[in-house]
JSON list of C-alpha atoms in Angstrom, two decimals:
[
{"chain": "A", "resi": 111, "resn": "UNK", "atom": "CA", "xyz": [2.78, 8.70, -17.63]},
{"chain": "A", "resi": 112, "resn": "UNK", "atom": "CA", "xyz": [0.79, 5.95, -15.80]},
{"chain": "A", "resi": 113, "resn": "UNK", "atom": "CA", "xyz": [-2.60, 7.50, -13.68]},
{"chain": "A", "resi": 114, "resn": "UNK", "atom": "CA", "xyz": [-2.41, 7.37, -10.55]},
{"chain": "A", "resi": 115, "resn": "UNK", "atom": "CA", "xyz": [-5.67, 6.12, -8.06]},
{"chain": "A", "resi": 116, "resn": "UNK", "atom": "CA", "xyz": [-5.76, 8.38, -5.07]},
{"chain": "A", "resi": 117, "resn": "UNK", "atom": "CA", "xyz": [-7.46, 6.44, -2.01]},
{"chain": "A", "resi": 118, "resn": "UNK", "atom": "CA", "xyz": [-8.51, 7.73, 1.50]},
{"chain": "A", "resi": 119, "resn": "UNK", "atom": "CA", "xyz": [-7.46, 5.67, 4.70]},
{"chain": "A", "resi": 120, "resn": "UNK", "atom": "CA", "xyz": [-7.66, 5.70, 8.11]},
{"chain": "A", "resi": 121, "resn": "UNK", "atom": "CA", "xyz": [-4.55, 5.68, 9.83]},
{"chain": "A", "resi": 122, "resn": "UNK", "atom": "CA", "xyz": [-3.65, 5.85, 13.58]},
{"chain": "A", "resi": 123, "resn": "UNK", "atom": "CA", "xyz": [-7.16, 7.27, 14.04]},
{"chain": "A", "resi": 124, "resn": "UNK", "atom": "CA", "xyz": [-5.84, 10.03, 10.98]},
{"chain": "A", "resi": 125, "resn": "UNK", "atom": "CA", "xyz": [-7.95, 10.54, 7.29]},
{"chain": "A", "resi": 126, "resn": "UNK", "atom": "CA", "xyz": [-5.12, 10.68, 5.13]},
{"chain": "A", "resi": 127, "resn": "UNK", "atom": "CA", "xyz": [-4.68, 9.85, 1.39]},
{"chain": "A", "resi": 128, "resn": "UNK", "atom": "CA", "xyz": [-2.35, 8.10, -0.49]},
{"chain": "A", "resi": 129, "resn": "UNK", "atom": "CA", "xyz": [-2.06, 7.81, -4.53]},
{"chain": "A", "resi": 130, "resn": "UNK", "atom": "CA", "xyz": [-0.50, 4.77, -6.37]},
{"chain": "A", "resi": 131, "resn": "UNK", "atom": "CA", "xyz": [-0.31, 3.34, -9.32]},
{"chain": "A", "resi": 132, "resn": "UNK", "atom": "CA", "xyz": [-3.21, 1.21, -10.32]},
{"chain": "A", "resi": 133, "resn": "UNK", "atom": "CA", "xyz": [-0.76, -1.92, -10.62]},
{"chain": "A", "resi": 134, "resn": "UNK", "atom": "CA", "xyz": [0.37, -1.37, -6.96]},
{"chain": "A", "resi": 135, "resn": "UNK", "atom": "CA", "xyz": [-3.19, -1.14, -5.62]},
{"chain": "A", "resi": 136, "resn": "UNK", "atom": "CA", "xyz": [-4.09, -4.52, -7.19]},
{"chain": "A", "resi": 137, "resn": "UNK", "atom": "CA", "xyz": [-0.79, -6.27, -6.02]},
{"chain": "A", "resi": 138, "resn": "UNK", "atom": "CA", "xyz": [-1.42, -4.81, -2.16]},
{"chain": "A", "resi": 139, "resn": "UNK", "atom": "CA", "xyz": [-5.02, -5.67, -2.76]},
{"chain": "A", "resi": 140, "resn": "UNK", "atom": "CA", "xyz": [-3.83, -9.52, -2.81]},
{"chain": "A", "resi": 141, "resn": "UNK", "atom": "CA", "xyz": [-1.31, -9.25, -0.31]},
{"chain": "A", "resi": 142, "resn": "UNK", "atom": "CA", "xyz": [-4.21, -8.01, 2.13]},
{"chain": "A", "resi": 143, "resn": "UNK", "atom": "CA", "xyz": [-6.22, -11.35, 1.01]},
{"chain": "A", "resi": 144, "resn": "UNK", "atom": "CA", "xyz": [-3.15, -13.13, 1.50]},
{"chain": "A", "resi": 145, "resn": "UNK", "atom": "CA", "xyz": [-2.69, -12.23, 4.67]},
{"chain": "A", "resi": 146, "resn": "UNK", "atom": "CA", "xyz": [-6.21, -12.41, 5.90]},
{"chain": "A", "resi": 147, "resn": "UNK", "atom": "CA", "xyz": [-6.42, -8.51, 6.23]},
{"chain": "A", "resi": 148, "resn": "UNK", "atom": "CA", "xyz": [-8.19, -5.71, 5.15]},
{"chain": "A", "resi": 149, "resn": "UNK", "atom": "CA", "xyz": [-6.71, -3.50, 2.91]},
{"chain": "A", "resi": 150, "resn": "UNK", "atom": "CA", "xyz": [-6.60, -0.63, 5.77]},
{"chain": "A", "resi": 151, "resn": "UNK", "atom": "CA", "xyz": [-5.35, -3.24, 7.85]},
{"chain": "A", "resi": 152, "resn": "UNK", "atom": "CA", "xyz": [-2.32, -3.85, 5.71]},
{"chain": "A", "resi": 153, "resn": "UNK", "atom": "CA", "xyz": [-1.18, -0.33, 5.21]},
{"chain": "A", "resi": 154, "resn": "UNK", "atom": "CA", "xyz": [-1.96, 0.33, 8.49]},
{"chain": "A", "resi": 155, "resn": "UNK", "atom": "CA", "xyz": [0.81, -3.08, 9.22]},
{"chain": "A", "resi": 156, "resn": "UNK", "atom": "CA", "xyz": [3.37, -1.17, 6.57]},
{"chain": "A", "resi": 157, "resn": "UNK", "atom": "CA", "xyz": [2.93, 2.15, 7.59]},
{"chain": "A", "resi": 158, "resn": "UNK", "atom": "CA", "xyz": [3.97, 0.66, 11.34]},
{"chain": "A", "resi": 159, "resn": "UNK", "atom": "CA", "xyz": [6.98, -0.49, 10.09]},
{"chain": "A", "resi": 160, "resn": "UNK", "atom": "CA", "xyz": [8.15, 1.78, 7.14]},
{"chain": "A", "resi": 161, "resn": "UNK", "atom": "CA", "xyz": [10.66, 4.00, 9.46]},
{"chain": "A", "resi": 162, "resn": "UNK", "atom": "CA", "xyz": [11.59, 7.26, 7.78]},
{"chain": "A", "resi": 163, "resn": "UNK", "atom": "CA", "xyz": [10.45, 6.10, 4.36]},
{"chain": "A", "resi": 164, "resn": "UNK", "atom": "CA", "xyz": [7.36, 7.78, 2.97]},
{"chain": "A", "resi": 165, "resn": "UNK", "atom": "CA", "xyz": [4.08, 5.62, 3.43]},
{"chain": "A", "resi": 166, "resn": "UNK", "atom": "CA", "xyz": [3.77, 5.32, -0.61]},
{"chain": "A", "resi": 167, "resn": "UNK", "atom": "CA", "xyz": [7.23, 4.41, -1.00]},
{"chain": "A", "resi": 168, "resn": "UNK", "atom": "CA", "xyz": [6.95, 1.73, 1.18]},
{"chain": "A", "resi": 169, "resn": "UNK", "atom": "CA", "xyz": [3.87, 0.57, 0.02]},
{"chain": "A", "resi": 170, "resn": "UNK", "atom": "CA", "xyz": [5.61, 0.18, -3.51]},
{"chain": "A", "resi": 171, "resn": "UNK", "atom": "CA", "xyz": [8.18, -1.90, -2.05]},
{"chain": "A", "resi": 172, "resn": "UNK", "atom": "CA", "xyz": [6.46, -4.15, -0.17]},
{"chain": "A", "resi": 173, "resn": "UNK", "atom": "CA", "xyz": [4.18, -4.46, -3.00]},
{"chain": "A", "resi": 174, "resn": "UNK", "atom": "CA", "xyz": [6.90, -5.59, -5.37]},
{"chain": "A", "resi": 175, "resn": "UNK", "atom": "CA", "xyz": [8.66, -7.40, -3.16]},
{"chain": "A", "resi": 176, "resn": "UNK", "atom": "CA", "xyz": [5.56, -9.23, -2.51]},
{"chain": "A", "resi": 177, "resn": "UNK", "atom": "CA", "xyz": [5.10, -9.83, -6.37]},
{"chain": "A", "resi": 178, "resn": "UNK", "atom": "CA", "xyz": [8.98, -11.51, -7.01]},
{"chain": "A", "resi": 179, "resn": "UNK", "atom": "CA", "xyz": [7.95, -14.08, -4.28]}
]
């Protein structure tokens, strides 16, 4: 079973935490860059607009979607 990386962020002016799979880290890593955004930034963008799906889920989606582009 793949490790997962557990990282802190600030979100709404909330410490939370989130863990992902290394892969997914490196993939929203270079959407942040992409975008011209920190990585906070970004997640802070997705977890805006994720709805009722969980913050890690939607990560993971947006990171692969991100990748098939």
């Amino acid at each position: 079973m793949p490790r997962l990386r557990k990282r802190s962020i600030l979100l709404a002016g909330h410490a939370t935490s989130m863990a992902l799979e290394p892969e997914f880290w490196a993939v929203l890593e270079e959407m942040a860059q992409d975008q011209a955004l920190s990585l906070a930034g970004l997640i802070a963008r997705l977890d805006e607009t994720r709805g009722e799906r969980p913050l890690a889920s939607a990560c993971r989606v947006a990171a692969l979607n991100f990748a098939k582009r």
